[in-house]
Short mmCIF file of N, CA, C and O in Angstrom, two decimals:
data_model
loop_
_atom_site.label_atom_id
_atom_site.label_comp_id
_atom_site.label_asym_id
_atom_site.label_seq_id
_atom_site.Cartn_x
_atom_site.Cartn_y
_atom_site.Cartn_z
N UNK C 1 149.59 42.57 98.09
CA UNK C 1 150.56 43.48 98.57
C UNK C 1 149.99 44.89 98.70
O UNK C 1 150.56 45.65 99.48
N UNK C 2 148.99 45.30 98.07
CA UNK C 2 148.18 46.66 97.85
C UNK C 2 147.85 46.53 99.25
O UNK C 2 148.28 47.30 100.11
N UNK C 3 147.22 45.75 99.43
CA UNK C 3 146.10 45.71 100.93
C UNK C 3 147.60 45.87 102.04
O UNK C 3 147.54 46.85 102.78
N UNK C 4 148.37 45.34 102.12
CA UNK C 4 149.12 45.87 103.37
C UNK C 4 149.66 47.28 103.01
O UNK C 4 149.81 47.99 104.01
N UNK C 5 149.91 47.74 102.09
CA UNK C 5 150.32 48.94 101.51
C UNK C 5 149.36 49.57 102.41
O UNK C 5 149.75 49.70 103.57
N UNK C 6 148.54 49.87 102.22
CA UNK C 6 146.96 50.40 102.53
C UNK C 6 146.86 50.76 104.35
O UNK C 6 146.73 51.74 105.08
N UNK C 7 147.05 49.07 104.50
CA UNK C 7 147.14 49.24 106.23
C UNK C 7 148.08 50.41 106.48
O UNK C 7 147.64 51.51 106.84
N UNK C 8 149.77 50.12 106.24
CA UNK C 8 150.40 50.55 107.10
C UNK C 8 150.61 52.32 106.68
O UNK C 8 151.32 53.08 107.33
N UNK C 9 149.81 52.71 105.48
CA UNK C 9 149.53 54.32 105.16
C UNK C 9 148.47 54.92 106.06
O UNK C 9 148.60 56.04 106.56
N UNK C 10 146.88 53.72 106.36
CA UNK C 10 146.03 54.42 106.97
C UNK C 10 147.03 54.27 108.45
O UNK C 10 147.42 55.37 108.83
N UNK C 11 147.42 53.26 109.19
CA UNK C 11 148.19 53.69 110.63
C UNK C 11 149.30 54.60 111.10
O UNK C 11 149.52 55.13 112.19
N UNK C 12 150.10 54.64 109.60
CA UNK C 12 150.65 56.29 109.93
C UNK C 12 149.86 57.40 109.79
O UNK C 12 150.38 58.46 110.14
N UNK C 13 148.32 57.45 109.19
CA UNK C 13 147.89 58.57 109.21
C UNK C 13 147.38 58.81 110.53
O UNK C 13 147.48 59.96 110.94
N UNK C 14 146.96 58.12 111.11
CA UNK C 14 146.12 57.89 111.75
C UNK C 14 147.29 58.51 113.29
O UNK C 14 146.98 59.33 114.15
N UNK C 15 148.60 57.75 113.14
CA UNK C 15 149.08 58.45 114.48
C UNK C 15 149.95 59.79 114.09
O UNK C 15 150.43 60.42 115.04
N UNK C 16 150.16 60.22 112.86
CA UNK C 16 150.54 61.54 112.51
C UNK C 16 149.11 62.41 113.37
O UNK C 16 149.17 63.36 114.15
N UNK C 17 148.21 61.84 112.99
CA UNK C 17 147.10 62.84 113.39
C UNK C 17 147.23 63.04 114.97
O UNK C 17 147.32 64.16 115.47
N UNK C 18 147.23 61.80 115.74
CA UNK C 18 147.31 61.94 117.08
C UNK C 18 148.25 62.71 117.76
O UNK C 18 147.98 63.28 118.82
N UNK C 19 149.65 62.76 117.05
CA UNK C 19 150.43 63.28 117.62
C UNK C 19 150.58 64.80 117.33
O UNK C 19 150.98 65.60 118.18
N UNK C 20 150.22 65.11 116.08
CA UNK C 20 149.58 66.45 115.56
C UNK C 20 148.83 67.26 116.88
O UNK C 20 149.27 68.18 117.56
N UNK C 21 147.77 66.67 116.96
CA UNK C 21 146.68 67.03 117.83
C UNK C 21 147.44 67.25 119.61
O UNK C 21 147.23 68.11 120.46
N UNK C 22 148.29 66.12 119.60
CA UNK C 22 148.55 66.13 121.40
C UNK C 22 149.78 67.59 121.09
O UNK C 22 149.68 68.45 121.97
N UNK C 23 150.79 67.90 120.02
CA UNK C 23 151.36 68.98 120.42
C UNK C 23 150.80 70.12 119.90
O UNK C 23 151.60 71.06 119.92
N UNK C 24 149.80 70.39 119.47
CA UNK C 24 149.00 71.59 119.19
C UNK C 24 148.45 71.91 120.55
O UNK C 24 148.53 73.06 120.98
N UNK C 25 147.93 71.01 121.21
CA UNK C 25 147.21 71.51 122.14
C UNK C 25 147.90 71.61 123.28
O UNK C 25 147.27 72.02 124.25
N UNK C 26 149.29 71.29 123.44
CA UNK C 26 149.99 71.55 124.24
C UNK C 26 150.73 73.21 123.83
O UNK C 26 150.78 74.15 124.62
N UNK C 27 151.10 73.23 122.76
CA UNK C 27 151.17 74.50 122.45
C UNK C 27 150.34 75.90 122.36
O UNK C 27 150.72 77.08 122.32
N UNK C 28 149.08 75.30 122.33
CA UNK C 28 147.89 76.09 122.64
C UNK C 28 147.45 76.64 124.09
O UNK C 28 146.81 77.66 124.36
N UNK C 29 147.93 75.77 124.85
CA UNK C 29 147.57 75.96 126.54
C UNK C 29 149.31 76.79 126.50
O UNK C 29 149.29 77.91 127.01
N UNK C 30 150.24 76.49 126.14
CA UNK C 30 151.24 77.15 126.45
C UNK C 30 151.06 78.74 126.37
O UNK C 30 151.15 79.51 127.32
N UNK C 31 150.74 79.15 124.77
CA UNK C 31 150.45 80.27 124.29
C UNK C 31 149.26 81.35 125.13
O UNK C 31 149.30 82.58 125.21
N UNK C 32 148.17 80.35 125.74
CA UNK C 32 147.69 81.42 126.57
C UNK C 32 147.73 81.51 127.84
O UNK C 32 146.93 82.14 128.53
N UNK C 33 148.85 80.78 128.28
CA UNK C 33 149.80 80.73 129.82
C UNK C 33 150.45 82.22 129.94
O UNK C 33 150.66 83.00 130.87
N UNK C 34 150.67 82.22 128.42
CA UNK C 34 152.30 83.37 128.51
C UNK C 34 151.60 84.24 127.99
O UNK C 34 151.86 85.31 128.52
N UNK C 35 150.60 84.37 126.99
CA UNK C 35 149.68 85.60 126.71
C UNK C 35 148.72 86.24 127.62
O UNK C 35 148.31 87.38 127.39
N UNK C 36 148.32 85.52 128.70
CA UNK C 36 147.02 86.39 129.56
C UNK C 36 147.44 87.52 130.00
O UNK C 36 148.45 87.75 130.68
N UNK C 37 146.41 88.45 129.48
CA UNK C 37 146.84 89.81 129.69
C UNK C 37 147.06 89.90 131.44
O UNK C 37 148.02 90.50 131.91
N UNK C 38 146.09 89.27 132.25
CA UNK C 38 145.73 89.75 133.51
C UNK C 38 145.76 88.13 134.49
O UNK C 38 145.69 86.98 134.03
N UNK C 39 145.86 88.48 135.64
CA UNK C 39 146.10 87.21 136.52
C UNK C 39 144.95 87.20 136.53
O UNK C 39 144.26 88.07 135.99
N UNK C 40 144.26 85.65 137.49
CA UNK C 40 142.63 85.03 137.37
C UNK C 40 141.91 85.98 138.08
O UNK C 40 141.00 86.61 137.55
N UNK C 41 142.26 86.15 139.31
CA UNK C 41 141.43 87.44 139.83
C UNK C 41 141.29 88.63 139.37
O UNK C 41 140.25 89.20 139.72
N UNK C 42 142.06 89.27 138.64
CA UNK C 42 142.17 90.42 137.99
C UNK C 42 141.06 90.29 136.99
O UNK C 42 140.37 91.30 136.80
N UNK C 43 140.80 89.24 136.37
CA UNK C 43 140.27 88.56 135.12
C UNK C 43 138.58 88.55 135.47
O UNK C 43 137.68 88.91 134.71
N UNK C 44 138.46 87.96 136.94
CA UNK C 44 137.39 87.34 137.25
C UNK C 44 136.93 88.89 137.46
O UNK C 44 136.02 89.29 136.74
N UNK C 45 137.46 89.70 138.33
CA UNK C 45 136.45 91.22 138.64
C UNK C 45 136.49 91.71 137.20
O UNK C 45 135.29 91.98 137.29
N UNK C 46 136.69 91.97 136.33
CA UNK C 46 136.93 92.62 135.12
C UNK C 46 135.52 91.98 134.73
O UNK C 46 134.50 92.58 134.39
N UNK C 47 135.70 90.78 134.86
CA UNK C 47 134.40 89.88 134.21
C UNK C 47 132.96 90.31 134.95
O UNK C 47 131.80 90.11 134.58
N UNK C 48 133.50 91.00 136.17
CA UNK C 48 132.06 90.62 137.27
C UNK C 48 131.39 92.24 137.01
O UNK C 48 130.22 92.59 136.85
N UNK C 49 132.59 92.96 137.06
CA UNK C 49 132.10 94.44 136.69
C UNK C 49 131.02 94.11 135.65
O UNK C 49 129.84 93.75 135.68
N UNK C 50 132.18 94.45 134.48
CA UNK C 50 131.34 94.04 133.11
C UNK C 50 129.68 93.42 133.04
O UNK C 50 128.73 93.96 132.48
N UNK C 51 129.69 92.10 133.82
CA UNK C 51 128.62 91.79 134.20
C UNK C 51 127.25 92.66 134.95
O UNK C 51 126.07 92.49 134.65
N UNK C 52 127.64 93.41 135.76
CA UNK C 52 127.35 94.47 136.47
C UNK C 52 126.57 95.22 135.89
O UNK C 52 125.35 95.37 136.00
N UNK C 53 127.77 95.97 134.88
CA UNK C 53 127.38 97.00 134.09
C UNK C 53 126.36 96.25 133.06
O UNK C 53 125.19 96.59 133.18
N UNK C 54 126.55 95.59 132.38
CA UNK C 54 125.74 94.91 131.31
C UNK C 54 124.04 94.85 131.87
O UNK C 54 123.10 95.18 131.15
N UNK C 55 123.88 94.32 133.39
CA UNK C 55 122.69 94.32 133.98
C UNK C 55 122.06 95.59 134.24
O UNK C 55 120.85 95.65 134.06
N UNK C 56 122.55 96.38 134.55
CA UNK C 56 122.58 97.69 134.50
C UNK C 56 121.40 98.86 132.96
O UNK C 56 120.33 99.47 132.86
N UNK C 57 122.51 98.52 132.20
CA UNK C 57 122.36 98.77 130.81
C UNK C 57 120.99 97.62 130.38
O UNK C 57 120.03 98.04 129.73
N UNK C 58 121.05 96.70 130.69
CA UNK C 58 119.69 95.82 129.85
C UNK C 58 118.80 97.05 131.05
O UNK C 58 118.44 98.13 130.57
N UNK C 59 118.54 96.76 132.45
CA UNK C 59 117.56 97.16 132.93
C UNK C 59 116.93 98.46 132.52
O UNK C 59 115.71 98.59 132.60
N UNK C 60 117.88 99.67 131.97
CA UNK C 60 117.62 101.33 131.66
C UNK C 60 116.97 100.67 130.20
O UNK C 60 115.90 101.11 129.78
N UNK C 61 117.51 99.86 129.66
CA UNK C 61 116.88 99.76 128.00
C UNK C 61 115.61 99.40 128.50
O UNK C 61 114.73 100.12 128.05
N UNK C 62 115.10 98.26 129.52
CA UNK C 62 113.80 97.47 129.55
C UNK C 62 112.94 98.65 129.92
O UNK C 62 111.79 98.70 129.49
N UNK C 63 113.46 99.65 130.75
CA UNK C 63 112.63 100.55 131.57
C UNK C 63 111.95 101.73 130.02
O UNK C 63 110.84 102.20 129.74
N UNK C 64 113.22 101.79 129.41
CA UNK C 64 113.06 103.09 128.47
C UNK C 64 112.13 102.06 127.25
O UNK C 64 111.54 102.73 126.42
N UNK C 65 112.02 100.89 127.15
CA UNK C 65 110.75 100.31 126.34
C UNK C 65 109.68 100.34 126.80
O UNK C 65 108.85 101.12 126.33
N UNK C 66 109.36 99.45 127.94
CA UNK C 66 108.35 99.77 128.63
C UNK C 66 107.42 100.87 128.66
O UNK C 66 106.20 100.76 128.55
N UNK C 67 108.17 102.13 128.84
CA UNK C 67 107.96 103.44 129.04
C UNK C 67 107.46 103.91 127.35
O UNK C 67 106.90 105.01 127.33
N UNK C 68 107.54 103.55 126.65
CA UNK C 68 107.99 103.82 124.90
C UNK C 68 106.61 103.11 124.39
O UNK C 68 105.77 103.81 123.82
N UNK C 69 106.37 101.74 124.59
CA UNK C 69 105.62 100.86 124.88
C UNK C 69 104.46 101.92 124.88
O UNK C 69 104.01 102.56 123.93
N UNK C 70 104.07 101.94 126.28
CA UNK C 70 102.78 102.61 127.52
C UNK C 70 102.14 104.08 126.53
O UNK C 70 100.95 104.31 126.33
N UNK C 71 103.37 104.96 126.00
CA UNK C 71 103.41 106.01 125.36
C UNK C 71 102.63 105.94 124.28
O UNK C 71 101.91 106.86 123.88
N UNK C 72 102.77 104.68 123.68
CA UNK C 72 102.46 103.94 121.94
C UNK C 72 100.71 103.66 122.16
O UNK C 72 99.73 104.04 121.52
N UNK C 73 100.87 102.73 123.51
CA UNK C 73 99.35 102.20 123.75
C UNK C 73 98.27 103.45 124.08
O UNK C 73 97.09 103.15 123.93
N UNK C 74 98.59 104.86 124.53
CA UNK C 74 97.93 105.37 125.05
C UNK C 74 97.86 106.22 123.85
O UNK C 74 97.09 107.15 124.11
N UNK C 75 98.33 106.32 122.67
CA UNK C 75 98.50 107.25 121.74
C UNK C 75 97.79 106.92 120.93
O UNK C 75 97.19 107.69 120.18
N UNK C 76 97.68 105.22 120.91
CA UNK C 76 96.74 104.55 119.88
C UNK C 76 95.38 104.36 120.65
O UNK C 76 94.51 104.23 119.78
N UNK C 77 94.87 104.29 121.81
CA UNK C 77 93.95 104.18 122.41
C UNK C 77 93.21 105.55 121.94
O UNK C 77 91.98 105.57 121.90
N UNK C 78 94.05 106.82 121.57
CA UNK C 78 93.02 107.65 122.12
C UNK C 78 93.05 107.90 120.77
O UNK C 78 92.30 108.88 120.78
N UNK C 79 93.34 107.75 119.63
CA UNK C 79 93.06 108.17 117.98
C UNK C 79 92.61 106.85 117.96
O UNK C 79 92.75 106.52 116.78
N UNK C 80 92.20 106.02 118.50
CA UNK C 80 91.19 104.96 118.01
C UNK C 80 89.80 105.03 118.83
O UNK C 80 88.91 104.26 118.48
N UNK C 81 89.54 106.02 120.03
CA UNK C 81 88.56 106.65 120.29
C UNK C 81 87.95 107.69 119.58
O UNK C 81 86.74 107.92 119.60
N UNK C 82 88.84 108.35 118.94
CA UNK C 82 88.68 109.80 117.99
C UNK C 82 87.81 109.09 116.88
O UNK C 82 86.67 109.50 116.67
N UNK C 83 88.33 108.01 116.17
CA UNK C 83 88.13 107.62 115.12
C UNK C 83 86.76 106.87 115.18
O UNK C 83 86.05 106.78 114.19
N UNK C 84 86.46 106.41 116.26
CA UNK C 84 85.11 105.63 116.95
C UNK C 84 83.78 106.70 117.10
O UNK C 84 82.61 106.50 116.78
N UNK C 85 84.46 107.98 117.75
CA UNK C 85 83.57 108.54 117.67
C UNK C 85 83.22 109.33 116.14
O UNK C 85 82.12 109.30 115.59
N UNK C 86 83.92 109.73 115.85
CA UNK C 86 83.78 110.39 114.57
C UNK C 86 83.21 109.05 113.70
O UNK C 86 82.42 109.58 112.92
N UNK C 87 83.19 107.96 113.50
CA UNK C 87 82.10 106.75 112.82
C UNK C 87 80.92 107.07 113.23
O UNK C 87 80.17 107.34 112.30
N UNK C 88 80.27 107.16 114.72
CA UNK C 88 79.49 107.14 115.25
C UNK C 88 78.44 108.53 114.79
O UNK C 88 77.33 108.41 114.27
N UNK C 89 78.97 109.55 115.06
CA UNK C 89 78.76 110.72 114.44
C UNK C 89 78.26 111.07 112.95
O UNK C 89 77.42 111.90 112.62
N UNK C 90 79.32 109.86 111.84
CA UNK C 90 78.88 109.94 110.48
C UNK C 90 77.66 109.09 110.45
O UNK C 90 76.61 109.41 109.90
N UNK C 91 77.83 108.13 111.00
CA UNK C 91 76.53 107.23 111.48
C UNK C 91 75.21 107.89 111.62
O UNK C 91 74.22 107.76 110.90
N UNK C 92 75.42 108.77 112.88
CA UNK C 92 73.77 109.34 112.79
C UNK C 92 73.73 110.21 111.91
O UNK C 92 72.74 110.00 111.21
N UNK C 93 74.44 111.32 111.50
CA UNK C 93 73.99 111.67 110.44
C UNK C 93 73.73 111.77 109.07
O UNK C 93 73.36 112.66 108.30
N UNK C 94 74.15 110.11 108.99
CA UNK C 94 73.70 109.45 107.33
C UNK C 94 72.50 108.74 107.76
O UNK C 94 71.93 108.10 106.87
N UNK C 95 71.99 108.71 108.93
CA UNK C 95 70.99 107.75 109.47
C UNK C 95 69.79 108.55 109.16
O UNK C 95 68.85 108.07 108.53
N UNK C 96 69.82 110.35 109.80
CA UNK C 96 69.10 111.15 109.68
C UNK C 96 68.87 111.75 108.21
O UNK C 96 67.73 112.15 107.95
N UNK C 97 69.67 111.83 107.43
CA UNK C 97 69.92 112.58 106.14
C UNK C 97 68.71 111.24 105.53
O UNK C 97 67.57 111.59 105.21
N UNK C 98 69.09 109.95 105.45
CA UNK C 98 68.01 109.32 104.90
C UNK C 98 66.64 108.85 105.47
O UNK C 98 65.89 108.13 104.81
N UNK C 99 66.40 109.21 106.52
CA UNK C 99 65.01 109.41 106.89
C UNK C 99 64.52 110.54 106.80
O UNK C 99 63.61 110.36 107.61
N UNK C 100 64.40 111.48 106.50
CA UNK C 100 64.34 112.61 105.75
C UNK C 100 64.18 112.64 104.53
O UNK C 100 63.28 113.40 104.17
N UNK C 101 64.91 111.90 103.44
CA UNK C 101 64.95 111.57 101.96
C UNK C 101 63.96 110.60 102.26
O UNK C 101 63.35 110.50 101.20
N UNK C 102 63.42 109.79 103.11
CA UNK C 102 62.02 108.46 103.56
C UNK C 102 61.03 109.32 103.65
O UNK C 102 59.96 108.98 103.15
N UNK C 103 61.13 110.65 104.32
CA UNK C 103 59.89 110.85 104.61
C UNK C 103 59.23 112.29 103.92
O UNK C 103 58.21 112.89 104.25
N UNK C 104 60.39 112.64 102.64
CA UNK C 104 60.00 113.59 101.85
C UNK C 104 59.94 112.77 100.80
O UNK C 104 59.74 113.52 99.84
N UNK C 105 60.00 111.41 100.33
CA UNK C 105 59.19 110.54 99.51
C UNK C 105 58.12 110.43 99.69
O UNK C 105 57.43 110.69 98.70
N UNK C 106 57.52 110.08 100.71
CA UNK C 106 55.87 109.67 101.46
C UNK C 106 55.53 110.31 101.03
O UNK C 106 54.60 110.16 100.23
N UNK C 107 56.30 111.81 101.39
CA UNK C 107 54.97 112.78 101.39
C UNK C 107 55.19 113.10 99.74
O UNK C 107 54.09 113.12 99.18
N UNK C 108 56.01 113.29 99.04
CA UNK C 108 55.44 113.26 97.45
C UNK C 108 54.67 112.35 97.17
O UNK C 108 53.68 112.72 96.54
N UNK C 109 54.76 110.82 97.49
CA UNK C 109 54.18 110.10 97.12
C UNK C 109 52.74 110.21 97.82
O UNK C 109 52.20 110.79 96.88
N UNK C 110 52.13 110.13 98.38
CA UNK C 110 51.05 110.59 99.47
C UNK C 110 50.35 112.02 98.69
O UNK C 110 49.24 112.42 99.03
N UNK C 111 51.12 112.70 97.65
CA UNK C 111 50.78 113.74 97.45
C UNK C 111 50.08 113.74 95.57
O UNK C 111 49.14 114.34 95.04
N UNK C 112 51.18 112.66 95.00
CA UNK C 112 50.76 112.35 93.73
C UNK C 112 49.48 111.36 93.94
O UNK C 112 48.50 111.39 93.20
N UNK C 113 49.61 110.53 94.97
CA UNK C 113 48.66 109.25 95.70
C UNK C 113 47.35 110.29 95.04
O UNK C 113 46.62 109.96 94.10
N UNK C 114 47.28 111.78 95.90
CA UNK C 114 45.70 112.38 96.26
C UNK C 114 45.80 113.04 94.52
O UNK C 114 44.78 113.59 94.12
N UNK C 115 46.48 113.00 93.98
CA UNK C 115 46.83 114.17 92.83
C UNK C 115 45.41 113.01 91.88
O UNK C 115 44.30 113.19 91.39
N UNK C 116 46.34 111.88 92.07
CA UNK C 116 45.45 111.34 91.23
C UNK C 116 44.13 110.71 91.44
O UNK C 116 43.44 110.50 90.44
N UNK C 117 43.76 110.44 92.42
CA UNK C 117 42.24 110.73 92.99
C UNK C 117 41.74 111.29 93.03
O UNK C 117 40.64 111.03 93.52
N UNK C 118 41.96 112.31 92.66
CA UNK C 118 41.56 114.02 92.73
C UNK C 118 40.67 114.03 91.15
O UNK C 118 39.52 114.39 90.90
N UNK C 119 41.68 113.52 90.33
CA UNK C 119 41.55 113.24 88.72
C UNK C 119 40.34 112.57 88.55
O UNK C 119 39.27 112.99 88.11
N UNK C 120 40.75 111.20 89.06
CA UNK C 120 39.76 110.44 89.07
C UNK C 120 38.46 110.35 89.17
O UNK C 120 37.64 109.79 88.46
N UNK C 121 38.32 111.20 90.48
CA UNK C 121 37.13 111.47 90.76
C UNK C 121 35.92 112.66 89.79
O UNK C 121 34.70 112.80 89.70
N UNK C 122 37.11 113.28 89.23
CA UNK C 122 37.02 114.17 88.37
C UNK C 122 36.14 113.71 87.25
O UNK C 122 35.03 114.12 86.92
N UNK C 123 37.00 112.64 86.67
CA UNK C 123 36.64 112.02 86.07
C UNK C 123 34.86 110.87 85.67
O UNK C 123 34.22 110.39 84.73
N UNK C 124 34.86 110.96 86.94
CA UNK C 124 33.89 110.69 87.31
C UNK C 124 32.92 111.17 87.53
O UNK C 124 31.85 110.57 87.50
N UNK C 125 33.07 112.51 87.83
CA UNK C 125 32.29 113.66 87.64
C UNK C 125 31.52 113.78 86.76
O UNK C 125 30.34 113.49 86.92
N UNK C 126 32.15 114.35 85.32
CA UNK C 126 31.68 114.62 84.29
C UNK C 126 30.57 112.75 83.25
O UNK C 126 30.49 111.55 82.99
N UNK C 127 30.17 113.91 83.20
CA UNK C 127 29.36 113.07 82.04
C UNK C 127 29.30 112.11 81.54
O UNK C 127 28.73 112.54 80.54
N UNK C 128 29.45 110.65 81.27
CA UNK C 128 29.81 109.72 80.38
C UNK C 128 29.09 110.16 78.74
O UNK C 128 27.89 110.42 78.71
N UNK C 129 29.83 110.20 77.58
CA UNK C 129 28.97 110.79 76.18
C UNK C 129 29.53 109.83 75.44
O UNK C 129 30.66 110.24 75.16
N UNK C 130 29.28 108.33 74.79
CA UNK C 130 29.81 107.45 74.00
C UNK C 130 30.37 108.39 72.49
O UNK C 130 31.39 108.46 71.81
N UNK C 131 29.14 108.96 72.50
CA UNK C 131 29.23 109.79 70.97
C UNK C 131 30.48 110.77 71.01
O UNK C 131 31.10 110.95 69.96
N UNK C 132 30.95 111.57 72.46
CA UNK C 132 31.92 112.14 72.29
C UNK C 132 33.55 111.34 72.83
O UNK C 132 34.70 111.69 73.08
N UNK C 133 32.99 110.50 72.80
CA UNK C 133 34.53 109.13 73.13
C UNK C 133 34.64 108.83 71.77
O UNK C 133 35.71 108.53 71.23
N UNK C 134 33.47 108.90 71.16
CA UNK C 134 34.06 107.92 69.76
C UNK C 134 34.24 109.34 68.65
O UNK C 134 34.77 109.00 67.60
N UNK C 135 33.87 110.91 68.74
CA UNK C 135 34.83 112.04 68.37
C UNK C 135 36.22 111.73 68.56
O UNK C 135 37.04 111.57 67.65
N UNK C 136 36.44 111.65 69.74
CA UNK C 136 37.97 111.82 69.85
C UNK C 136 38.58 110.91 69.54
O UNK C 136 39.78 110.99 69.78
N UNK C 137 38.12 109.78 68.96
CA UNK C 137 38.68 108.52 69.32
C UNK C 137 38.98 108.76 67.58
O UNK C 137 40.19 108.66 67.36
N UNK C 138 38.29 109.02 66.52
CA UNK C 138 38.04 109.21 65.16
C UNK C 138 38.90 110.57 64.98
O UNK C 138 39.29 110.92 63.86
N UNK C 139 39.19 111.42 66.34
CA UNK C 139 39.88 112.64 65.87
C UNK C 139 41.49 112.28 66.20
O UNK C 139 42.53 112.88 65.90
N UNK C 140 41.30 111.34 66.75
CA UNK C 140 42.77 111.22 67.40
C UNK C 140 43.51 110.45 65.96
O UNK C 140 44.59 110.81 65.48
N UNK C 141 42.68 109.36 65.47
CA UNK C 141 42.97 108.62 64.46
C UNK C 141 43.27 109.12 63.01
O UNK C 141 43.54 108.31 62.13
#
C-alpha cells in the first residue's frame, strides 16, 4: 500500500509543477505586455542609438590607448638607449682604468725585474772570501 501511496504523491507533484510553470509563464508574458515602457520601434531605435553611441565610445577609448601605448614605447625606447649608452661608456672606462693599473704593474715589475739584477750582478762583482762568509756566518750566530 506504501508503493501506491508513493505513485499517486510523486504524480500530483509532478502535475502541480506543470501547471505551476504553464501559469507563471503566462503571467510573466502578461506582466511585460502591460509593463513595456516603450512600443517595439521606439525600443528598437533606443537600442540602435545606444548601440551607436557605445561604438563610438569603444573607438575614442581604442584610439586614446593606442595613442597612450606609442607614448609608453617611445619613452621606454629612449631611457633604454640612455641606459645602453651610459653601460657602454662605464665599459670603456673600467676597460681603460685597468689597463693602466696592467701597465703600471709591468712597469714596476720590469723595474724591481732590473732592481734585482742590478744586485746580482753586484754581487758578483765583489770578491768571493770563504773566510769572510764564515765571519758573518759565526757573527750572525
Amino acid at each position: 500500500m506504501s508503493n501506491t501511496n508513493n505513485n499517486n504523491n510523486q504524480n500530483i507533484d509532478s502535475k502541480d509543477f506543470i501547471i505551476g510553470a504553464l501559469v507563471g509563464g503566462m503571467l510573466g508574458a502578461a506582466a511585460a505586455l502591460l509593463l513595456a515602457p516603450k512600443a517595439g520601434k521606439e525600443l528598437r531605435s533606443d537600442l540602435n542609438e545606444q548601440a551607436v553611441y557605445l561604438k563610438d565610445k569603444s573607438n575614442e577609448i581604442s584610439h586614446l590607448a593606442r595613442e597612450k601605448s606609442s607614448n609608453i614605447v617611445r619613452t621606454v625606447s629612449e631611457q633604454s638607449n640612455q641606459v645602453a649608452t651610459k653601460v657602454k661608456d662605464l665599459t670603456s672606462n673600467l676597460r681603460k682604468d685597468i689597463d693602466k693599473w696592467r701597465s703600471k704593474e709591468e712597469e714596476n715589475a720590469s723595474e724591481l725585474y732590473g732592481e734585482i739584477t742590478d744586485d746580482i750582478q753586484e754581487e758578483k762583482q765583489l770578491d768571493y772570501d770563504p773566510a769572510n762568509e764564515q765571519e758573518l756566518v759565526e757573527q750572525k750566530y
